[in-house]
Amino acid sequence: MAFVWDSTTLTRLYQDGEIAFATTNKCIVDRIALSIVAGTDLYEVPDYTLDIRRVTWKGKPVDPMPGKLQQKIFDGRILTQTAERPDYYIFNNVQRGRIKFFPKPNVTIGAVTNDLYGAEIKNRVIVEFFRVPDSATYKIPMWFRRRLLKTYVLSRAFLMEGKGVNLKAAEYYESKFNDLSLTYAAEMRAHFERGRTLMLSDPASESYNVASPRLNPDKYWIGVDY
Amino acid sequence: MIREDIKAVCSKNLADLGMTYWTPTDLDDSIQDCYDDIIGMSGAKVKKATITWVAELAYYIFPGHGITDYLGTLAVFNNNNNRFLCDKTSLRQLEHAREDWEIWRGTPFMWTPAAPDRIAIAPNYSTAVGTFDIYYLASAEELVSDNALIDVANDVAGLFQDYVTADMLEQSEEFIKAQKYWKSYYETLMEYKERCSKLAASDILMRV
């Protein structure tokens, strides 16, 4: 039996659909350790990085640089500052796929690929980011994957010139893909964007509340003689 | 309710009792997708697993700990001190509490979701001993035979009939006919979802 679309095309559309969903609804998290070289402030992150979620320097966070500081930072005099631990990073605004630290690190820290969620956090410079799926190891959640991607594949396959072209069907499945994306994204976020408050949600549990927000003493406190 | 029953009803709906136009594989895949959808959307399946504490581990990524059907965590119970971990926190609150919370060592007393497949626990043990229980929402299991038992309430068996019939009609580009079944499916699914979320509510206990 002859098929209108070959399996290579359908596989490509399947992968494209997964990328389309994960790009809009960032849900696949990955980590790498950067190989830090003293005197170098610009580092490359993988090209499958969508957005950076967290950067830690031996367990302590490095903050994204506020926009109002960027002009001040790029003054030639200030760029010479170095430190053992940078305070800020800029992602993508310097060069695409590059992360720049400020102040410039003056230490060398090696990179590893294992234990980045555990024992190596205190030893490495780790970038946690949302990534593009590879349809092999990194995939969108399996419970809706086939159903969702089927609609994407059909919406694109019916658009292709040839025997199978059907604009009405393509429009139908595109609309369905959009609706299902919204539904499943909302359901997925309900599970992983906030705590459950099932066990401890009554006033008696207030003792477990974490402390109120406070300023980072390393950056904002100064000692006063008295 | 078993898979064979659903296929028989759907074939009748589609006037294809000989399964010549739609193959058994089409129906099997559709039933599986429907099962995944019902369980995923309603959160009807709750399971418990015991996991060994790992020293200095801030994030527990569950496929790597043997839980392959993980959807979301309901509760975490530390078997070392017989206490549930606090579930009122978020990653942002952990950040505010202590900027280096990932390397905060001590007896764990908080957890928060971190991604669709993992949770973060703070603080974490410097030397791991013992286990913890995780109560989690599970996804639907794979149906491998026509005698496979489908684990949803019997009174919502119509969900499968509506879904599969609509799906098969869609495959034949009968979109208008499919809409009636989709409408019925989604309305019943939302009712089932609400029913599942209220199962342990205290109001129901008072009415018993």
Short mmCIF file of C-alpha atoms in Angstrom, two decimals:
data_model
loop_
_atom_site.label_atom_id
_atom_site.label_comp_id
_atom_site.label_asym_id
_atom_site.label_seq_id
_atom_site.Cartn_x
_atom_site.Cartn_y
_atom_site.Cartn_z
CA MET A 1 0.00 0.00 0.00
CA ALA A 2 1.46 3.36 -1.01
CA PHE A 3 1.56 6.08 1.61
CA VAL A 4 1.05 9.76 0.88
CA TRP A 5 3.76 10.85 3.32
CA ASP A 6 6.95 8.87 3.94
CA SER A 7 8.09 7.94 7.44
CA THR A 8 11.06 10.32 7.30
CA THR A 9 8.74 13.26 6.73
CA LEU A 10 6.39 12.17 9.50
CA THR A 11 9.29 11.72 11.92
CA ARG A 12 10.61 15.18 11.08
CA LEU A 13 7.17 16.70 11.67
CA TYR A 14 6.87 14.78 14.96
CA GLN A 15 10.15 16.25 16.16
CA ASP A 16 9.20 19.72 14.96
CA GLY A 17 5.94 19.52 16.90
CA GLU A 18 7.75 18.55 20.08
CA ILE A 19 10.14 21.47 19.67
CA ALA A 20 7.22 23.82 18.99
CA PHE A 21 5.49 22.82 22.23
CA ALA A 22 8.63 22.86 24.40
CA THR A 23 9.72 26.24 23.04
CA THR A 24 6.42 27.86 23.97
CA ASN A 25 5.91 25.97 27.23
CA LYS A 26 9.36 25.57 28.71
CA CYS A 27 9.30 22.32 30.65
CA ILE A 28 12.51 20.38 29.96
CA VAL A 29 15.23 21.31 32.43
CA ASP A 30 18.90 20.45 32.04
CA ARG A 31 22.20 21.44 33.63
CA ILE A 32 25.79 21.84 32.54
CA ALA A 33 28.93 22.77 34.39
CA LEU A 34 31.04 25.51 32.81
CA SER A 35 34.79 25.15 32.57
CA ILE A 36 35.85 28.46 34.08
CA VAL A 37 39.20 29.96 33.11
CA ALA A 38 40.71 32.79 35.13
CA GLY A 39 40.54 36.05 33.23
CA THR A 40 37.80 34.87 30.86
CA ASP A 41 34.31 36.25 31.30
CA LEU A 42 32.54 34.99 28.15
CA TYR A 43 31.38 31.37 27.93
CA GLU A 44 29.35 29.38 25.47
CA VAL A 45 26.22 27.49 26.42
CA PRO A 46 24.77 24.68 24.27
CA ASP A 47 22.78 25.75 21.25
CA TYR A 48 19.77 23.80 22.52
CA THR A 49 19.43 26.26 25.40
CA LEU A 50 16.12 28.11 25.36
CA ASP A 51 16.46 30.19 28.48
CA ILE A 52 18.59 30.16 31.60
CA ARG A 53 16.76 29.40 34.83
CA ARG A 54 19.57 29.52 37.37
CA VAL A 55 23.32 29.98 37.56
CA THR A 56 25.19 28.88 40.67
CA TRP A 57 28.84 29.47 41.51
CA LYS A 58 29.88 26.72 43.91
CA GLY A 59 26.36 26.59 45.28
CA LYS A 60 25.76 30.34 45.53
CA PRO A 61 23.58 32.05 42.96
CA VAL A 62 24.77 34.45 40.29
CA ASP A 63 22.01 36.90 39.44
CA PRO A 64 20.91 38.00 35.97
CA MET A 65 22.15 41.52 35.36
CA PRO A 66 19.48 44.20 35.69
CA GLY A 67 19.03 46.21 32.51
CA LYS A 68 19.80 49.54 34.16
CA LEU A 69 23.23 48.31 35.18
CA GLN A 70 24.29 47.14 31.75
CA GLN A 71 25.25 50.56 30.38
CA LYS A 72 27.22 51.31 33.52
CA ILE A 73 28.94 47.92 33.37
CA PHE A 74 30.12 48.36 29.78
CA ASP A 75 32.15 51.40 30.70
CA GLY A 76 35.76 50.49 29.87
CA ARG A 77 37.09 51.17 33.36
CA ILE A 78 34.62 48.93 35.17
CA LEU A 79 35.22 45.96 32.83
CA THR A 80 38.62 45.39 34.41
CA GLN A 81 37.14 44.36 37.73
CA THR A 82 37.79 40.78 38.73
CA ALA A 83 36.46 38.67 41.55
CA GLU A 84 36.57 35.14 42.83
CA ARG A 85 32.80 34.91 42.43
CA PRO A 86 30.89 37.04 39.91
CA ASP A 87 27.77 38.82 41.04
CA TYR A 88 25.95 38.98 37.70
CA TYR A 89 25.65 37.28 34.36
CA ILE A 90 24.25 38.39 31.02
CA PHE A 91 22.83 35.83 28.62
CA ASN A 92 22.35 36.35 24.87
CA ASN A 93 22.60 40.15 25.01
CA VAL A 94 26.35 40.01 24.44
CA GLN A 95 26.55 37.31 21.81
CA ARG A 96 23.97 34.68 20.92
CA GLY A 97 24.43 31.55 23.00
CA ARG A 98 27.00 33.20 25.25
CA ILE A 99 26.93 33.99 28.93
CA LYS A 100 29.10 36.79 30.30
CA PHE A 101 30.04 37.16 33.95
CA PHE A 102 30.65 40.37 35.82
CA PRO A 103 33.06 40.90 37.50
CA LYS A 104 35.45 38.76 35.50
CA PRO A 105 36.34 35.58 37.39
CA ASN A 106 39.96 35.33 38.58
CA VAL A 107 39.83 31.63 39.40
CA THR A 108 39.89 28.47 37.33
CA ILE A 109 37.21 25.84 37.98
CA GLY A 110 36.95 22.61 36.01
CA ALA A 111 33.80 21.07 34.64
CA VAL A 112 32.24 17.64 35.18
CA THR A 113 29.15 15.99 33.75
CA ASN A 114 27.92 13.96 36.73
CA ASP A 115 26.36 14.81 40.11
CA LEU A 116 25.34 18.29 39.00
CA TYR A 117 22.15 17.97 41.06
CA GLY A 118 23.96 16.81 44.18
CA ALA A 119 27.51 16.56 45.44
CA GLU A 120 29.15 18.67 42.70
CA ILE A 121 26.95 21.73 43.22
CA LYS A 122 29.35 23.09 45.85
CA ASN A 123 32.41 22.55 43.59
CA ARG A 124 31.29 23.74 40.14
CA VAL A 125 29.82 26.58 38.18
CA ILE A 126 26.47 25.22 37.06
CA VAL A 127 24.03 26.63 34.57
CA GLU A 128 20.49 25.32 34.81
CA PHE A 129 18.42 26.01 31.70
CA PHE A 130 15.30 25.13 29.76
CA ARG A 131 16.23 23.19 26.66
CA VAL A 132 14.96 22.05 23.32
CA PRO A 133 13.84 18.38 23.28
CA ASP A 134 15.89 15.88 21.30
CA SER A 135 13.06 13.28 21.00
CA ALA A 136 15.41 10.69 22.45
CA THR A 137 16.42 11.44 26.04
CA TYR A 138 14.75 14.78 26.56
CA LYS A 139 11.07 14.65 25.71
CA ILE A 140 7.90 16.42 26.69
CA PRO A 141 5.74 14.49 29.21
CA MET A 142 4.75 11.13 27.80
CA TRP A 143 1.15 11.12 28.95
CA PHE A 144 0.07 13.63 26.33
CA ARG A 145 2.98 13.43 23.90
CA ARG A 146 1.51 11.16 21.24
CA ARG A 147 -1.93 12.72 21.21
CA LEU A 148 -0.57 16.26 21.02
CA LEU A 149 2.09 15.61 18.39
CA LYS A 150 -0.35 13.66 16.23
CA THR A 151 -2.35 16.85 15.72
CA TYR A 152 0.78 18.82 14.83
CA VAL A 153 1.94 16.22 12.33
CA LEU A 154 -1.46 16.14 10.67
CA SER A 155 -1.69 19.94 10.53
CA ARG A 156 1.65 20.13 8.71
CA ALA A 157 1.24 17.01 6.57
CA PHE A 158 -2.06 18.20 5.11
CA LEU A 159 -0.35 21.46 4.13
CA MET A 160 2.32 19.79 2.03
CA GLU A 161 1.84 20.06 -1.69
CA GLY A 162 1.01 16.77 -3.30
CA LYS A 163 -1.67 14.11 -3.18
CA GLY A 164 -2.50 14.62 0.49
CA VAL A 165 -3.03 18.40 0.51
CA ASN A 166 -6.18 19.38 2.39
CA LEU A 167 -6.27 22.92 3.71
CA LYS A 168 -9.46 22.44 5.69
CA ALA A 169 -8.04 19.45 7.54
CA ALA A 170 -4.78 21.32 8.13
CA GLU A 171 -6.66 24.22 9.67
CA TYR A 172 -8.71 21.86 11.83
CA TYR A 173 -5.68 20.09 13.23
CA GLU A 174 -3.75 23.31 13.73
CA SER A 175 -6.59 24.65 15.82
CA LYS A 176 -6.71 21.38 17.75
CA PHE A 177 -2.96 21.47 18.34
CA ASN A 178 -3.22 24.99 19.75
CA ASP A 179 -6.12 24.04 22.04
CA LEU A 180 -4.44 20.90 23.31
CA SER A 181 -1.16 22.79 23.86
CA LEU A 182 -2.93 25.28 26.11
CA THR A 183 -4.79 22.56 28.00
CA TYR A 184 -1.80 20.32 28.59
CA ALA A 185 0.53 23.21 29.40
CA ALA A 186 -1.87 24.41 32.10
CA GLU A 187 -2.22 20.90 33.51
CA MET A 188 1.53 20.37 33.49
CA ARG A 189 2.21 23.70 35.23
CA ALA A 190 -0.36 22.87 37.90
CA HIS A 191 1.84 19.95 38.92
CA PHE A 192 5.26 21.59 38.91
CA GLU A 193 4.97 25.32 39.40
CA ARG A 194 3.79 25.49 42.96
CA GLY A 195 3.65 23.51 46.17
CA ARG A 196 0.66 21.35 46.97
CA THR A 197 -0.26 22.68 50.43
CA LEU A 198 -1.90 19.35 51.21
CA MET A 199 0.06 18.43 54.29
CA LEU A 200 0.65 21.79 55.88
CA SER A 201 -1.91 24.42 55.03
CA ASP A 202 -3.40 25.36 58.40
CA PRO A 203 -2.28 28.13 60.78
CA ALA A 204 -0.65 25.56 63.11
CA SER A 205 1.95 24.93 60.47
CA GLU A 206 3.17 28.51 60.33
CA SER A 207 6.34 27.50 62.15
CA TYR A 208 7.47 25.80 58.93
CA ASN A 209 7.24 29.01 56.95
CA VAL A 210 10.55 30.02 55.52
CA ALA A 211 11.94 33.39 56.42
CA SER A 212 10.82 36.60 54.78
CA PRO A 213 12.85 37.90 51.85
CA ARG A 214 16.06 39.58 52.91
CA LEU A 215 18.84 41.46 51.20
CA ASN A 216 21.97 39.55 50.40
CA PRO A 217 24.53 40.64 53.03
CA ASP A 218 27.44 40.15 50.63
CA LYS A 219 26.09 42.76 48.28
CA TYR A 220 24.10 45.24 50.29
CA TRP A 221 25.40 45.36 53.86
CA ILE A 222 28.28 47.47 55.09
CA GLY A 223 29.94 47.39 58.48
CA VAL A 224 29.56 50.45 60.71
CA ASP A 225 31.90 51.25 63.56
CA TYR A 226 30.15 52.27 66.73
CA MET B 1 -13.85 -2.79 32.16
CA ILE B 2 -11.37 -4.33 29.73
CA ARG B 3 -10.06 -3.11 26.41
CA GLU B 4 -11.98 -5.68 24.40
CA ASP B 5 -15.31 -4.31 25.68
CA ILE B 6 -14.44 -0.80 24.56
CA LYS B 7 -13.40 -1.98 21.11
CA ALA B 8 -16.66 -3.84 20.66
CA VAL B 9 -18.79 -0.81 21.52
CA CYS B 10 -16.72 1.56 19.38
CA SER B 11 -16.85 -0.76 16.41
CA LYS B 12 -20.63 -0.77 16.75
CA ASN B 13 -20.66 3.06 16.92
CA LEU B 14 -18.58 3.19 13.78
CA ALA B 15 -20.57 0.48 11.97
CA ASP B 16 -17.34 -1.43 11.42
CA LEU B 17 -17.91 -4.69 13.27
CA GLY B 18 -15.55 -6.55 11.01
CA MET B 19 -12.82 -3.99 11.73
CA THR B 20 -11.98 -3.68 8.11
CA TYR B 21 -11.79 0.08 7.76
CA TRP B 22 -10.29 0.91 11.14
CA THR B 23 -7.78 -1.71 12.23
CA PRO B 24 -7.52 -3.13 15.76
CA THR B 25 -4.22 -1.27 16.07
CA ASP B 26 -5.96 2.04 15.40
CA LEU B 27 -8.43 1.32 18.17
CA ASP B 28 -5.74 0.07 20.56
CA ASP B 29 -3.68 3.24 20.12
CA SER B 30 -6.72 5.42 20.53
CA ILE B 31 -7.81 3.62 23.71
CA GLN B 32 -4.31 4.05 25.12
CA ASP B 33 -4.29 7.77 24.30
CA CYS B 34 -7.69 8.13 25.93
CA TYR B 35 -6.55 6.28 29.04
CA ASP B 36 -3.45 8.48 29.26
CA ASP B 37 -5.59 11.57 28.88
CA ILE B 38 -8.17 10.60 31.49
CA ILE B 39 -5.61 9.64 34.12
CA GLY B 40 -3.36 12.62 33.36
CA MET B 41 -6.14 15.19 33.45
CA SER B 42 -8.06 13.78 36.44
CA GLY B 43 -5.16 12.72 38.66
CA ALA B 44 -7.14 9.59 39.49
CA LYS B 45 -4.14 7.35 40.12
CA VAL B 46 -2.22 7.89 43.34
CA LYS B 47 0.70 5.63 44.20
CA LYS B 48 3.37 5.40 46.85
CA ALA B 49 7.03 4.58 46.42
CA THR B 50 9.92 4.32 48.84
CA ILE B 51 13.18 5.95 47.83
CA THR B 52 16.53 5.86 49.55
CA TRP B 53 17.94 9.20 50.64
CA VAL B 54 21.05 10.21 48.71
CA ALA B 55 23.74 12.29 50.38
CA GLU B 56 23.95 15.93 49.24
CA LEU B 57 21.30 15.46 46.58
CA ALA B 58 19.15 18.57 46.19
CA TYR B 59 16.93 17.32 43.35
CA TYR B 60 15.27 13.92 43.02
CA ILE B 61 14.64 13.16 39.35
CA PHE B 62 12.19 10.30 39.53
CA PRO B 63 12.74 8.35 36.31
CA GLY B 64 16.28 7.85 37.60
CA HIS B 65 14.92 6.50 40.89
CA GLY B 66 12.72 3.88 39.30
CA ILE B 67 9.47 5.87 39.06
CA THR B 68 8.67 5.95 35.36
CA ASP B 69 4.98 6.86 35.67
CA TYR B 70 5.52 10.04 37.66
CA LEU B 71 3.16 12.99 37.08
CA GLY B 72 3.38 15.06 40.22
CA THR B 73 4.12 14.75 43.93
CA LEU B 74 1.40 14.89 46.55
CA ALA B 75 3.43 14.38 49.71
CA VAL B 76 6.84 13.31 51.00
CA PHE B 77 7.24 11.43 54.28
CA ASN B 78 10.61 11.08 55.95
CA ASN B 79 10.89 7.59 57.46
CA ASN B 80 13.85 8.68 59.58
CA ASN B 81 11.86 11.04 61.78
CA ASN B 82 8.31 10.02 60.78
CA ARG B 83 7.35 13.49 59.57
CA PHE B 84 5.81 14.79 56.40
CA LEU B 85 7.92 17.39 54.67
CA CYS B 86 6.43 20.86 54.38
CA ASP B 87 4.82 21.42 50.99
CA LYS B 88 4.07 25.13 51.26
CA THR B 89 7.28 26.28 49.59
CA SER B 90 8.33 27.07 46.05
CA LEU B 91 11.74 27.44 44.42
CA ARG B 92 11.43 31.20 44.79
CA GLN B 93 10.74 30.90 48.51
CA LEU B 94 13.75 28.63 48.96
CA GLU B 95 15.86 31.23 47.17
CA HIS B 96 14.60 33.95 49.48
CA ALA B 97 15.13 31.87 52.60
CA ARG B 98 18.70 30.99 51.83
CA GLU B 99 20.55 31.76 48.61
CA ASP B 100 22.72 28.63 48.86
CA TRP B 101 19.81 26.30 49.69
CA GLU B 102 21.10 23.66 47.26
CA ILE B 103 24.13 23.06 49.52
CA TRP B 104 22.21 23.47 52.78
CA ARG B 105 22.90 20.40 54.90
CA GLY B 106 20.61 19.06 57.55
CA THR B 107 17.47 17.01 58.09
CA PRO B 108 15.15 17.62 55.14
CA PHE B 109 11.93 19.38 56.06
CA MET B 110 10.77 21.08 52.84
CA TRP B 111 10.08 20.01 49.30
CA THR B 112 8.91 21.81 46.20
CA PRO B 113 8.25 20.85 42.58
CA ALA B 114 11.16 21.80 40.31
CA ALA B 115 10.21 20.40 36.88
CA PRO B 116 7.67 17.92 35.49
CA ASP B 117 9.94 15.03 36.46
CA ARG B 118 11.60 16.16 39.72
CA ILE B 119 11.31 17.80 43.09
CA ALA B 120 13.78 19.80 45.15
CA ILE B 121 14.29 18.94 48.81
CA ALA B 122 15.91 21.24 51.36
CA PRO B 123 17.97 20.88 53.36
CA ASN B 124 19.68 17.64 52.29
CA TYR B 125 21.60 15.06 54.27
CA SER B 126 25.38 15.31 54.32
CA THR B 127 25.46 11.58 55.11
CA ALA B 128 22.49 9.71 53.75
CA VAL B 129 20.70 7.13 55.80
CA GLY B 130 17.22 5.70 55.59
CA THR B 131 14.40 6.23 53.14
CA PHE B 132 11.48 8.47 52.39
CA ASP B 133 8.03 7.71 51.02
CA ILE B 134 6.69 9.69 48.14
CA TYR B 135 2.98 9.82 47.39
CA TYR B 136 2.58 10.80 43.78
CA LEU B 137 0.16 11.12 40.92
CA ALA B 138 0.84 8.37 38.41
CA SER B 139 0.23 8.21 34.71
CA ALA B 140 -1.77 5.43 33.08
CA GLU B 141 -0.09 2.08 32.57
CA GLU B 142 0.37 0.64 29.09
CA LEU B 143 -2.44 -1.69 28.02
CA VAL B 144 -0.74 -4.70 26.50
CA SER B 145 -3.65 -7.02 25.77
CA ASP B 146 -7.38 -6.98 25.13
CA ASN B 147 -7.92 -8.40 28.61
CA ALA B 148 -6.02 -5.55 30.23
CA LEU B 149 -8.08 -4.03 33.02
CA ILE B 150 -8.69 -0.31 32.71
CA ASP B 151 -8.49 1.37 36.09
CA VAL B 152 -11.18 4.07 35.98
CA ALA B 153 -14.63 4.18 37.54
CA ASN B 154 -17.08 1.94 35.68
CA ASP B 155 -19.67 4.69 35.41
CA VAL B 156 -17.37 6.73 33.16
CA ALA B 157 -16.72 3.96 30.64
CA GLY B 158 -18.53 6.20 28.18
CA LEU B 159 -15.45 8.41 28.12
CA PHE B 160 -13.58 5.75 26.17
CA GLN B 161 -16.42 5.22 23.74
CA ASP B 162 -16.74 8.95 23.07
CA TYR B 163 -13.00 9.47 22.67
CA VAL B 164 -12.31 6.50 20.42
CA THR B 165 -15.36 7.09 18.26
CA ALA B 166 -14.45 10.76 17.84
CA ASP B 167 -10.83 9.91 17.14
CA MET B 168 -11.67 7.37 14.48
CA LEU B 169 -14.18 9.70 12.81
CA GLU B 170 -11.52 12.40 12.77
CA GLN B 171 -9.12 10.02 11.08
CA SER B 172 -11.69 9.66 8.32
CA GLU B 173 -12.02 13.45 8.12
CA GLU B 174 -15.58 13.32 9.45
CA PHE B 175 -14.91 16.34 11.63
CA ILE B 176 -18.50 17.45 12.12
CA LYS B 177 -19.63 14.02 13.30
CA ALA B 178 -16.63 13.84 15.63
CA GLN B 179 -17.51 17.13 17.38
CA LYS B 180 -20.58 15.67 19.09
CA TYR B 181 -18.50 12.91 20.66
CA TRP B 182 -15.70 15.33 21.61
CA LYS B 183 -18.17 17.61 23.38
CA SER B 184 -19.56 14.70 25.38
CA TYR B 185 -16.04 13.47 26.17
CA TYR B 186 -14.74 16.79 27.49
CA GLU B 187 -17.84 17.52 29.56
CA THR B 188 -17.70 14.12 31.25
CA LEU B 189 -13.93 14.35 31.70
CA MET B 190 -14.20 17.66 33.53
CA GLU B 191 -16.85 16.21 35.85
CA TYR B 192 -14.66 13.19 36.52
CA LYS B 193 -11.68 15.42 37.18
CA GLU B 194 -13.62 17.42 39.75
CA ARG B 195 -14.91 14.22 41.32
CA CYS B 196 -11.38 12.81 41.67
CA SER B 197 -10.04 15.99 43.23
CA LYS B 198 -12.81 16.00 45.86
CA LEU B 199 -12.58 12.34 46.82
CA ALA B 200 -10.91 12.96 50.16
CA ALA B 201 -12.51 16.30 50.89
CA SER B 202 -13.78 16.74 54.44
CA ASP B 203 -17.22 17.83 53.22
CA ILE B 204 -17.81 14.37 51.81
CA LEU B 205 -16.79 12.75 55.08
CA MET B 206 -19.38 14.81 56.95
CA ARG B 207 -22.15 13.56 54.64
CA VAL B 208 -21.38 9.87 55.11
#
